[in-house]
Amino acid sequence: MRIDELVLQNFRTYPELTLRLHPSLNFFHGPNAAGKTNIIEAIHMVGMGRSHRASKDDELITWAADAYRIRARITARIGNQTVEICSQRGQRKEVKVNGERKRRLSELLGIFNVVLFTPDDLEMVKGSPAARRRFLDAVICQLSPQYYHYLARYNHVLQQRNAVLRTPGSRETLEVWDEQLVQYGSELIFRRMHAVRKLAGLARSNYREISREGDDLTVVYRTFMALDDSATVEAIKRRLAQEVQRSRRIEEKKGYTMVGPQRDDLGLAIQGAEARLFASQGQQRTIVLALKMAEMEFLAEGAGEYPVLLLDDVFSELDDSRRGNLLEKMSRPVQTLITSTNTNPLRDLRVRGKRFQVAGGKVTEVQL
């Protein structure tokens, strides 16, 4: 899976930009705020349909312009695809695949898979459980539009149920929301548990290869309720229904839902010690990279081909040893885009590709 050509119009710092990308390595270097991350952001949007940095599409439009447009020509196992994303100020985003308009974002998922690493991803280790749940949800959504549907429905049900809990006199409708909470919540928990079982082994192996320290990374899915690892969807439904009934009285007092997958977490530990509390900065960075590489392998197994790997300023976060070990793992046939403020990482790259200099709102291909 790869992007052959990327065209941007009035997107961030680029009024007009056309990039023809190499199927292996694409290295972008330039000073901070030159626009390197904007390219990464655009490609991430082709896969996920939304920005990882902006909450509103209007923020993506070049100043003084009325709309942005992203167009990507993609080569994939299922055939060549053209994905277009555009948005006018104040209007809903429009997504087209091969000229056909998609009514729902979930219809875009799985056409073009991406794995993104940014320095902000360190929050996956040291941040709140919400950051780790977002990572897990994004991984599963790329392989399962059905999961995306369950997640969207569950979030809607959760919002409505909380509103009922906060409104005296309307609690007779709680049973309707309880039923849906159990239905969608159990599907989320089951699919998360299944995904983490696969990701855990991949992440452990990747951590050892990148760190070369012999330490073990443990990844577990922590549910808010006790569950057997082999629990079926029906078993999870019964257990979740019990928890919903058990917590009803205290929830009515507090005014919010206290049970469900929104309470779950991804447990990360090095040699049995909680990574969030005890991992060094270097270990935290290596954990994130190990998880991202596990994501890449997980998606490759599920889709039958590797996703595109986006590494935004990742090398500035690693020491020489870890950088070299990561580059060794990048020798597999994966289209990779790397951004950096300098060209130092090029010394260790042993794969063919293209080098682009980014400065003054322009991207220029230079000799690798």
mmCIF file of C-alpha atoms in Angstrom:
data_model
loop_
_atom_site.group_PDB
_atom_site.id
_atom_site.type_symbol
_atom_site.label_atom_id
_atom_site.label_comp_id
_atom_site.label_asym_id
_atom_site.label_seq_id
_atom_site.Cartn_x
_atom_site.Cartn_y
_atom_site.Cartn_z
ATOM 1 C CA MET A 1 0.000 0.000 0.000
ATOM 2 C CA ARG A 2 1.399 3.403 -0.931
ATOM 3 C CA ILE A 3 0.632 6.938 -2.061
ATOM 4 C CA ASP A 4 2.012 7.667 -5.508
ATOM 5 C CA GLU A 5 0.948 11.303 -5.733
ATOM 6 C CA LEU A 6 -0.312 13.845 -3.217
ATOM 7 C CA VAL A 7 -1.920 17.127 -4.288
ATOM 8 C CA LEU A 8 -2.754 19.886 -1.804
ATOM 9 C CA GLN A 9 -4.720 23.047 -2.524
ATOM 10 C CA ASN A 10 -5.050 25.764 0.126
ATOM 11 C CA PHE A 11 -4.159 23.271 2.838
ATOM 12 C CA ARG A 12 -2.339 24.825 5.803
ATOM 13 C CA THR A 13 0.818 26.528 4.443
ATOM 14 C CA TYR A 14 0.403 25.185 0.898
ATOM 15 C CA PRO A 15 -1.687 27.133 -1.629
ATOM 16 C CA GLU A 16 -0.542 24.598 -4.249
ATOM 17 C CA LEU A 17 1.610 21.502 -3.795
ATOM 18 C CA THR A 18 2.090 18.339 -5.850
ATOM 19 C CA LEU A 19 4.337 15.577 -4.510
ATOM 20 C CA ARG A 20 5.291 12.382 -6.299
ATOM 21 C CA LEU A 21 6.396 10.037 -3.569
ATOM 22 C CA HIS A 22 8.844 7.147 -3.593
ATOM 23 C CA PRO A 23 7.359 3.702 -2.792
ATOM 24 C CA SER A 24 9.979 3.211 -0.052
ATOM 25 C CA LEU A 25 11.573 6.182 1.754
ATOM 26 C CA ASN A 26 10.542 9.858 1.627
ATOM 27 C CA PHE A 27 12.664 12.097 3.843
ATOM 28 C CA PHE A 28 11.542 15.704 4.515
ATOM 29 C CA HIS A 29 13.915 18.072 6.292
ATOM 30 C CA GLY A 30 13.783 21.747 7.136
ATOM 31 C CA PRO A 31 13.482 24.166 10.060
ATOM 32 C CA ASN A 32 10.666 24.096 12.573
ATOM 33 C CA ALA A 33 7.338 25.543 11.357
ATOM 34 C CA ALA A 34 8.402 25.108 7.704
ATOM 35 C CA GLY A 35 5.400 22.892 6.887
ATOM 36 C CA LYS A 36 6.799 19.353 7.189
ATOM 37 C CA THR A 37 4.124 18.195 9.605
ATOM 38 C CA ASN A 38 1.398 19.610 7.343
ATOM 39 C CA ILE A 39 2.326 16.985 4.737
ATOM 40 C CA ILE A 40 2.157 14.236 7.348
ATOM 41 C CA GLU A 41 -1.205 15.591 8.522
ATOM 42 C CA ALA A 42 -2.645 15.544 5.000
ATOM 43 C CA ILE A 43 -1.619 11.926 4.408
ATOM 44 C CA HIS A 44 -3.006 10.895 7.792
ATOM 45 C CA MET A 45 -6.305 12.495 6.783
ATOM 46 C CA VAL A 46 -6.394 10.428 3.586
ATOM 47 C CA GLY A 47 -6.437 7.318 5.759
ATOM 48 C CA MET A 48 -8.515 8.433 8.739
ATOM 49 C CA GLY A 49 -10.658 11.206 7.280
ATOM 50 C CA ARG A 50 -9.777 13.687 10.010
ATOM 51 C CA SER A 51 -6.839 15.686 11.295
ATOM 52 C CA HIS A 52 -4.804 14.487 14.263
ATOM 53 C CA ARG A 53 -4.028 18.117 15.175
ATOM 54 C CA ALA A 54 -7.126 20.210 14.432
ATOM 55 C CA SER A 55 -10.622 19.825 15.857
ATOM 56 C CA LYS A 56 -12.230 21.939 13.108
ATOM 57 C CA ASP A 57 -11.717 21.708 9.358
ATOM 58 C CA ASP A 58 -11.711 25.494 9.032
ATOM 59 C CA GLU A 59 -8.340 25.500 10.820
ATOM 60 C CA LEU A 60 -6.845 23.590 7.867
ATOM 61 C CA ILE A 61 -7.708 26.168 5.210
ATOM 62 C CA THR A 62 -4.953 28.499 4.015
ATOM 63 C CA TRP A 63 -5.460 32.039 5.247
ATOM 64 C CA ALA A 64 -7.677 34.118 2.891
ATOM 65 C CA ALA A 65 -8.861 30.993 1.019
ATOM 66 C CA ASP A 66 -12.404 29.603 1.126
ATOM 67 C CA ALA A 67 -11.717 25.866 0.995
ATOM 68 C CA TYR A 68 -8.990 23.228 1.066
ATOM 69 C CA ARG A 69 -8.610 20.116 -1.053
ATOM 70 C CA ILE A 70 -6.500 16.981 -0.650
ATOM 71 C CA ARG A 71 -6.172 14.456 -3.471
ATOM 72 C CA ALA A 72 -4.149 11.260 -3.249
ATOM 73 C CA ARG A 73 -3.470 8.575 -5.847
ATOM 74 C CA ILE A 74 -3.082 5.259 -4.031
ATOM 75 C CA THR A 75 -1.758 1.875 -5.076
ATOM 76 C CA ALA A 76 -3.104 -0.982 -2.955
ATOM 77 C CA ARG A 77 -3.742 -4.702 -3.109
ATOM 78 C CA ILE A 78 -7.423 -4.109 -3.846
ATOM 79 C CA GLY A 79 -6.520 -1.884 -6.792
ATOM 80 C CA ASN A 80 -5.670 1.729 -7.568
ATOM 81 C CA GLN A 81 -7.737 4.328 -5.726
ATOM 82 C CA THR A 82 -8.099 8.098 -5.771
ATOM 83 C CA VAL A 83 -9.178 9.716 -2.510
ATOM 84 C CA GLU A 84 -10.305 13.350 -2.375
ATOM 85 C CA ILE A 85 -11.117 15.321 0.756
ATOM 86 C CA CYS A 86 -12.312 18.914 0.642
ATOM 87 C CA SER A 87 -14.055 21.349 2.923
ATOM 88 C CA GLN A 88 -15.418 24.862 2.518
ATOM 89 C CA ARG A 89 -15.492 27.239 5.459
ATOM 90 C CA GLY A 90 -18.465 26.583 7.674
ATOM 91 C CA GLN A 91 -19.560 23.479 5.772
ATOM 92 C CA ARG A 92 -19.256 19.741 6.238
ATOM 93 C CA LYS A 93 -16.263 17.942 4.843
ATOM 94 C CA GLU A 94 -16.759 16.051 1.581
ATOM 95 C CA VAL A 95 -14.994 12.751 0.914
ATOM 96 C CA LYS A 96 -14.816 11.014 -2.473
ATOM 97 C CA VAL A 97 -13.243 7.701 -3.480
ATOM 98 C CA ASN A 98 -12.747 7.264 -7.235
ATOM 99 C CA GLY A 99 -15.135 10.161 -7.740
ATOM 100 C CA GLU A 100 -17.919 8.612 -5.645
ATOM 101 C CA ARG A 101 -19.052 10.656 -2.693
ATOM 102 C CA LYS A 102 -19.073 8.879 0.669
ATOM 103 C CA ARG A 103 -21.906 9.689 3.038
ATOM 104 C CA ARG A 104 -20.164 8.404 6.158
ATOM 105 C CA LEU A 105 -16.580 8.621 7.375
ATOM 106 C CA SER A 106 -16.606 4.890 8.120
ATOM 107 C CA GLU A 107 -16.795 4.218 4.364
ATOM 108 C CA LEU A 108 -13.274 5.649 4.006
ATOM 109 C CA LEU A 109 -11.693 3.500 6.703
ATOM 110 C CA GLY A 110 -9.640 0.565 5.439
ATOM 111 C CA ILE A 111 -9.064 1.939 1.954
ATOM 112 C CA PHE A 112 -5.713 3.444 2.925
ATOM 113 C CA ASN A 113 -4.156 2.446 6.250
ATOM 114 C CA VAL A 114 -1.592 4.615 8.020
ATOM 115 C CA VAL A 115 0.489 4.413 11.185
ATOM 116 C CA LEU A 116 1.470 7.792 12.614
ATOM 117 C CA PHE A 117 4.116 8.595 15.216
ATOM 118 C CA THR A 118 4.545 12.106 16.633
ATOM 119 C CA PRO A 119 6.339 13.302 19.793
ATOM 120 C CA ASP A 120 2.893 13.936 21.300
ATOM 121 C CA ASP A 121 2.331 10.166 21.304
ATOM 122 C CA LEU A 122 4.406 9.971 24.489
ATOM 123 C CA GLU A 123 1.067 10.745 26.161
ATOM 124 C CA MET A 124 0.195 7.130 25.385
ATOM 125 C CA VAL A 125 2.579 6.135 28.170
ATOM 126 C CA LYS A 126 2.591 8.996 30.652
ATOM 127 C CA GLY A 127 -0.844 10.466 29.989
ATOM 128 C CA SER A 128 -4.391 9.541 30.947
ATOM 129 C CA PRO A 129 -6.168 6.278 30.014
ATOM 130 C CA ALA A 130 -8.097 8.233 27.363
ATOM 131 C CA ALA A 131 -4.909 8.590 25.268
ATOM 132 C CA ARG A 132 -4.343 4.847 25.325
ATOM 133 C CA ARG A 133 -7.975 4.116 24.474
ATOM 134 C CA ARG A 134 -7.743 6.487 21.495
ATOM 135 C CA PHE A 135 -4.709 4.595 20.218
ATOM 136 C CA LEU A 136 -6.470 1.258 20.536
ATOM 137 C CA ASP A 137 -9.694 2.508 18.943
ATOM 138 C CA ALA A 138 -7.807 4.013 15.980
ATOM 139 C CA VAL A 139 -5.988 0.717 15.344
ATOM 140 C CA ILE A 140 -9.165 -1.368 15.332
ATOM 141 C CA CYS A 141 -11.201 1.137 13.300
ATOM 142 C CA GLN A 142 -8.811 0.877 10.342
ATOM 143 C CA LEU A 143 -9.564 -2.830 10.025
ATOM 144 C CA SER A 144 -13.198 -2.791 11.105
ATOM 145 C CA PRO A 145 -15.738 -0.163 10.006
ATOM 146 C CA GLN A 146 -18.185 -2.149 12.162
ATOM 147 C CA TYR A 147 -16.116 -1.279 15.224
ATOM 148 C CA TYR A 148 -16.245 2.396 14.215
ATOM 149 C CA HIS A 149 -20.055 2.086 14.101
ATOM 150 C CA TYR A 150 -20.191 0.481 17.549
ATOM 151 C CA LEU A 151 -17.884 3.161 18.961
ATOM 152 C CA ALA A 152 -19.948 6.024 17.517
ATOM 153 C CA ARG A 153 -23.199 4.493 18.778
ATOM 154 C CA TYR A 154 -21.749 3.822 22.220
ATOM 155 C CA ASN A 155 -20.511 7.408 22.601
ATOM 156 C CA HIS A 156 -23.965 8.687 21.624
ATOM 157 C CA VAL A 157 -25.671 6.361 24.107
ATOM 158 C CA LEU A 158 -23.223 7.380 26.837
ATOM 159 C CA GLN A 159 -23.916 11.058 26.225
ATOM 160 C CA GLN A 160 -27.697 10.553 26.300
ATOM 161 C CA ARG A 161 -27.581 8.345 29.380
ATOM 162 C CA ASN A 162 -25.503 10.896 31.272
ATOM 163 C CA ALA A 163 -27.998 13.603 30.319
ATOM 164 C CA VAL A 164 -30.835 11.490 31.726
ATOM 165 C CA LEU A 165 -28.909 10.835 34.937
ATOM 166 C CA ARG A 166 -28.458 14.594 35.398
ATOM 167 C CA THR A 167 -32.150 15.373 34.761
ATOM 168 C CA PRO A 168 -34.589 14.603 37.607
ATOM 169 C CA GLY A 169 -37.925 13.278 36.381
ATOM 170 C CA SER A 170 -36.612 11.696 33.181
ATOM 171 C CA ARG A 171 -34.974 8.615 34.645
ATOM 172 C CA GLU A 172 -37.778 6.303 33.589
ATOM 173 C CA THR A 173 -36.047 6.193 30.169
ATOM 174 C CA LEU A 174 -32.843 4.813 31.674
ATOM 175 C CA GLU A 175 -33.730 1.207 30.850
ATOM 176 C CA VAL A 176 -33.705 1.996 27.120
ATOM 177 C CA TRP A 177 -30.228 3.512 27.357
ATOM 178 C CA ASP A 178 -29.062 0.726 29.687
ATOM 179 C CA GLU A 179 -29.907 -1.884 27.067
ATOM 180 C CA GLN A 180 -27.995 -0.049 24.343
ATOM 181 C CA LEU A 181 -25.063 0.663 26.658
ATOM 182 C CA VAL A 182 -24.721 -3.066 27.299
ATOM 183 C CA GLN A 183 -25.199 -3.989 23.637
ATOM 184 C CA TYR A 184 -22.561 -1.655 22.175
ATOM 185 C CA GLY A 185 -20.269 -1.621 25.193
ATOM 186 C CA SER A 186 -19.836 -5.395 25.195
ATOM 187 C CA GLU A 187 -18.933 -5.362 21.487
ATOM 188 C CA LEU A 188 -16.241 -2.748 22.131
ATOM 189 C CA ILE A 189 -14.762 -4.638 25.064
ATOM 190 C CA PHE A 190 -14.697 -7.953 23.177
ATOM 191 C CA ARG A 191 -12.947 -6.475 20.124
ATOM 192 C CA ARG A 192 -10.469 -4.525 22.248
ATOM 193 C CA MET A 193 -9.539 -7.644 24.207
ATOM 194 C CA HIS A 194 -9.022 -9.616 20.999
ATOM 195 C CA ALA A 195 -6.855 -6.857 19.461
ATOM 196 C CA VAL A 196 -4.693 -6.408 22.563
ATOM 197 C CA ARG A 197 -3.917 -10.124 22.707
ATOM 198 C CA LYS A 198 -2.315 -9.801 19.262
ATOM 199 C CA LEU A 199 -0.717 -6.401 19.838
ATOM 200 C CA ALA A 200 0.880 -7.456 23.120
ATOM 201 C CA GLY A 201 3.120 -10.122 21.585
ATOM 202 C CA LEU A 202 4.110 -7.888 18.678
ATOM 203 C CA ALA A 203 4.900 -4.950 20.957
ATOM 204 C CA ARG A 204 6.994 -7.095 23.296
ATOM 205 C CA SER A 205 9.125 -8.371 20.408
ATOM 206 C CA ASN A 206 9.506 -4.872 18.919
ATOM 207 C CA TYR A 207 10.524 -3.374 22.262
ATOM 208 C CA ARG A 208 13.355 -5.869 22.633
ATOM 209 C CA GLU A 209 14.560 -5.289 19.072
ATOM 210 C CA ILE A 210 14.596 -1.498 19.409
ATOM 211 C CA SER A 211 15.994 -1.217 22.949
ATOM 212 C CA ARG A 212 18.369 -4.223 22.879
ATOM 213 C CA GLU A 213 18.297 -4.104 26.685
ATOM 214 C CA GLY A 214 16.656 -7.456 27.363
ATOM 215 C CA ASP A 215 13.756 -5.865 29.267
ATOM 216 C CA ASP A 216 10.220 -7.158 28.786
ATOM 217 C CA LEU A 217 7.292 -4.929 27.794
ATOM 218 C CA THR A 218 3.933 -6.177 29.029
ATOM 219 C CA VAL A 219 0.732 -4.907 27.410
ATOM 220 C CA VAL A 220 -2.653 -5.864 28.880
ATOM 221 C CA TYR A 221 -6.226 -4.681 28.454
ATOM 222 C CA ARG A 222 -7.606 -3.569 31.808
ATOM 223 C CA THR A 223 -11.370 -3.630 32.022
ATOM 224 C CA PHE A 224 -13.290 -1.897 34.777
ATOM 225 C CA MET A 225 -14.760 -5.308 35.686
ATOM 226 C CA ALA A 226 -13.152 -8.718 36.144
ATOM 227 C CA LEU A 227 -13.277 -10.753 32.914
ATOM 228 C CA ASP A 228 -11.706 -13.946 31.680
ATOM 229 C CA ASP A 229 -9.423 -13.426 28.678
ATOM 230 C CA SER A 230 -11.480 -15.937 26.688
ATOM 231 C CA ALA A 231 -14.850 -14.322 27.489
ATOM 232 C CA THR A 232 -17.386 -14.337 24.652
ATOM 233 C CA VAL A 233 -19.499 -11.344 23.665
ATOM 234 C CA GLU A 234 -22.512 -12.936 25.378
ATOM 235 C CA ALA A 235 -20.561 -13.474 28.600
ATOM 236 C CA ILE A 236 -19.401 -9.848 28.546
ATOM 237 C CA LYS A 237 -22.995 -8.694 27.976
ATOM 238 C CA ARG A 238 -24.236 -10.582 31.020
ATOM 239 C CA ARG A 239 -21.424 -9.238 33.193
ATOM 240 C CA LEU A 240 -21.858 -5.670 31.958
ATOM 241 C CA ALA A 241 -25.623 -5.814 32.524
ATOM 242 C CA GLN A 242 -24.982 -6.859 36.124
ATOM 243 C CA GLU A 243 -22.585 -3.962 36.645
ATOM 244 C CA VAL A 244 -25.076 -1.489 35.167
ATOM 245 C CA GLN A 245 -27.771 -2.617 37.585
ATOM 246 C CA ARG A 246 -25.385 -2.692 40.535
ATOM 247 C CA SER A 247 -24.171 0.882 39.975
ATOM 248 C CA ARG A 248 -27.575 2.450 39.194
ATOM 249 C CA ARG A 249 -28.230 4.015 42.589
ATOM 250 C CA ILE A 250 -24.845 5.692 42.973
ATOM 251 C CA GLU A 251 -24.905 6.867 39.337
ATOM 252 C CA GLU A 252 -28.223 8.634 39.953
ATOM 253 C CA LYS A 253 -26.606 10.494 42.828
ATOM 254 C CA LYS A 254 -23.452 11.425 40.927
ATOM 255 C CA GLY A 255 -25.146 12.188 37.606
ATOM 256 C CA TYR A 256 -22.900 10.229 35.243
ATOM 257 C CA THR A 257 -22.244 6.684 34.013
ATOM 258 C CA MET A 258 -19.667 4.861 36.108
ATOM 259 C CA VAL A 259 -19.408 1.554 34.230
ATOM 260 C CA GLY A 260 -18.511 0.699 30.645
ATOM 261 C CA PRO A 261 -15.520 0.633 28.271
ATOM 262 C CA GLN A 262 -14.984 4.380 28.751
ATOM 263 C CA ARG A 263 -13.452 3.344 32.083
ATOM 264 C CA ASP A 264 -10.976 0.845 30.594
ATOM 265 C CA ASP A 265 -7.237 1.237 30.083
ATOM 266 C CA LEU A 266 -4.247 -0.254 28.298
ATOM 267 C CA GLY A 267 -1.767 -1.404 30.920
ATOM 268 C CA LEU A 268 1.931 -0.914 30.027
ATOM 269 C CA ALA A 269 4.754 -2.258 32.194
ATOM 270 C CA ILE A 270 8.535 -2.772 31.946
ATOM 271 C CA GLN A 271 9.794 -5.748 33.941
ATOM 272 C CA GLY A 272 6.504 -5.681 35.825
ATOM 273 C CA ALA A 273 6.811 -2.002 36.832
ATOM 274 C CA GLU A 274 4.109 0.445 35.708
ATOM 275 C CA ALA A 275 5.621 2.334 32.765
ATOM 276 C CA ARG A 276 3.642 5.496 33.456
ATOM 277 C CA LEU A 277 5.315 5.804 36.851
ATOM 278 C CA PHE A 278 8.722 4.189 36.518
ATOM 279 C CA ALA A 279 9.854 4.146 32.846
ATOM 280 C CA SER A 280 12.678 6.497 31.867
ATOM 281 C CA GLN A 281 12.249 8.976 29.019
ATOM 282 C CA GLY A 282 14.142 6.649 26.699
ATOM 283 C CA GLN A 283 12.011 3.686 27.734
ATOM 284 C CA GLN A 284 8.806 5.686 27.230
ATOM 285 C CA ARG A 285 9.822 6.605 23.690
ATOM 286 C CA THR A 286 10.757 3.015 22.948
ATOM 287 C CA ILE A 287 7.400 1.771 24.276
ATOM 288 C CA VAL A 288 5.551 4.123 21.923
ATOM 289 C CA LEU A 289 7.656 3.018 18.951
ATOM 290 C CA ALA A 290 7.136 -0.629 19.881
ATOM 291 C CA LEU A 291 3.372 -0.069 19.990
ATOM 292 C CA LYS A 292 3.396 1.752 16.658
ATOM 293 C CA MET A 293 5.420 -1.006 15.012
ATOM 294 C CA ALA A 294 3.013 -3.522 16.516
ATOM 295 C CA GLU A 295 0.161 -1.506 15.016
ATOM 296 C CA MET A 296 1.867 -1.657 11.616
ATOM 297 C CA GLU A 297 2.254 -5.444 11.789
ATOM 298 C CA PHE A 298 -1.281 -5.877 13.142
ATOM 299 C CA LEU A 299 -2.718 -3.894 10.217
ATOM 300 C CA ALA A 300 -0.511 -5.748 7.717
ATOM 301 C CA GLU A 301 -1.812 -9.086 8.967
ATOM 302 C CA GLY A 302 -5.435 -7.943 8.897
ATOM 303 C CA ALA A 303 -5.337 -6.142 5.534
ATOM 304 C CA GLY A 304 -2.860 -8.373 3.713
ATOM 305 C CA GLU A 305 -0.402 -5.523 3.077
ATOM 306 C CA TYR A 306 1.629 -3.029 5.080
ATOM 307 C CA PRO A 307 0.198 0.411 5.860
ATOM 308 C CA VAL A 308 2.107 3.637 5.180
ATOM 309 C CA LEU A 309 4.367 4.651 8.073
ATOM 310 C CA LEU A 310 4.484 8.340 9.081
ATOM 311 C CA LEU A 311 7.329 9.348 11.420
ATOM 312 C CA ASP A 312 7.023 13.009 12.358
ATOM 313 C CA ASP A 313 10.220 14.298 14.022
ATOM 314 C CA VAL A 314 10.720 10.908 15.660
ATOM 315 C CA PHE A 315 14.528 10.808 15.487
ATOM 316 C CA SER A 316 14.994 13.857 17.683
ATOM 317 C CA GLU A 317 13.401 11.828 20.479
ATOM 318 C CA LEU A 318 15.816 8.863 20.241
ATOM 319 C CA ASP A 319 19.433 8.240 21.152
ATOM 320 C CA ASP A 320 21.848 6.916 18.510
ATOM 321 C CA SER A 321 21.417 3.279 19.530
ATOM 322 C CA ARG A 322 17.626 3.269 19.429
ATOM 323 C CA ARG A 323 17.640 5.290 16.205
ATOM 324 C CA GLY A 324 19.849 2.713 14.520
ATOM 325 C CA ASN A 325 17.753 -0.193 15.763
ATOM 326 C CA LEU A 326 14.573 1.468 14.523
ATOM 327 C CA LEU A 327 16.102 2.065 11.104
ATOM 328 C CA GLU A 328 16.974 -1.618 10.883
ATOM 329 C CA LYS A 329 13.312 -2.483 11.378
ATOM 330 C CA MET A 330 12.379 -0.100 8.569
ATOM 331 C CA SER A 331 14.105 -2.281 5.983
ATOM 332 C CA ARG A 332 10.846 -4.100 5.242
ATOM 333 C CA PRO A 333 8.790 -3.040 2.163
ATOM 334 C CA VAL A 334 6.860 -0.196 3.769
ATOM 335 C CA GLN A 335 6.375 3.259 2.296
ATOM 336 C CA THR A 336 7.743 5.585 4.967
ATOM 337 C CA LEU A 337 7.633 9.367 5.355
ATOM 338 C CA ILE A 338 10.099 10.867 7.814
ATOM 339 C CA THR A 339 10.370 14.496 8.898
ATOM 340 C CA SER A 340 13.413 15.982 10.607
ATOM 341 C CA THR A 341 14.934 19.373 11.312
ATOM 342 C CA ASN A 342 18.308 18.128 10.010
ATOM 343 C CA THR A 343 19.785 15.519 7.692
ATOM 344 C CA ASN A 344 21.721 13.540 10.317
ATOM 345 C CA PRO A 345 19.418 10.470 10.163
ATOM 346 C CA LEU A 346 20.264 10.114 6.463
ATOM 347 C CA ARG A 347 23.689 8.797 7.430
ATOM 348 C CA ASP A 348 22.100 5.633 8.810
ATOM 349 C CA LEU A 349 19.451 5.088 6.135
ATOM 350 C CA ARG A 350 20.262 2.202 3.840
ATOM 351 C CA VAL A 351 17.115 2.158 1.707
ATOM 352 C CA ARG A 352 16.382 3.853 -1.600
ATOM 353 C CA GLY A 353 14.096 6.825 -1.716
ATOM 354 C CA LYS A 354 13.648 10.570 -2.130
ATOM 355 C CA ARG A 355 14.783 13.554 -0.111
ATOM 356 C CA PHE A 356 12.787 16.790 0.044
ATOM 357 C CA GLN A 357 13.861 20.153 1.445
ATOM 358 C CA VAL A 358 11.047 22.143 3.047
ATOM 359 C CA ALA A 359 11.488 25.896 3.463
ATOM 360 C CA GLY A 360 9.553 29.083 2.856
ATOM 361 C CA GLY A 361 6.328 27.260 2.078
ATOM 362 C CA LYS A 362 7.992 25.275 -0.734
ATOM 363 C CA VAL A 363 9.006 21.629 -1.051
ATOM 364 C CA THR A 364 11.978 20.899 -3.281
ATOM 365 C CA GLU A 365 13.285 17.459 -4.210
ATOM 366 C CA VAL A 366 17.062 17.244 -3.772
ATOM 367 C CA GLN A 367 19.599 14.473 -4.244
ATOM 368 C CA LEU A 368 19.353 11.811 -1.528
#
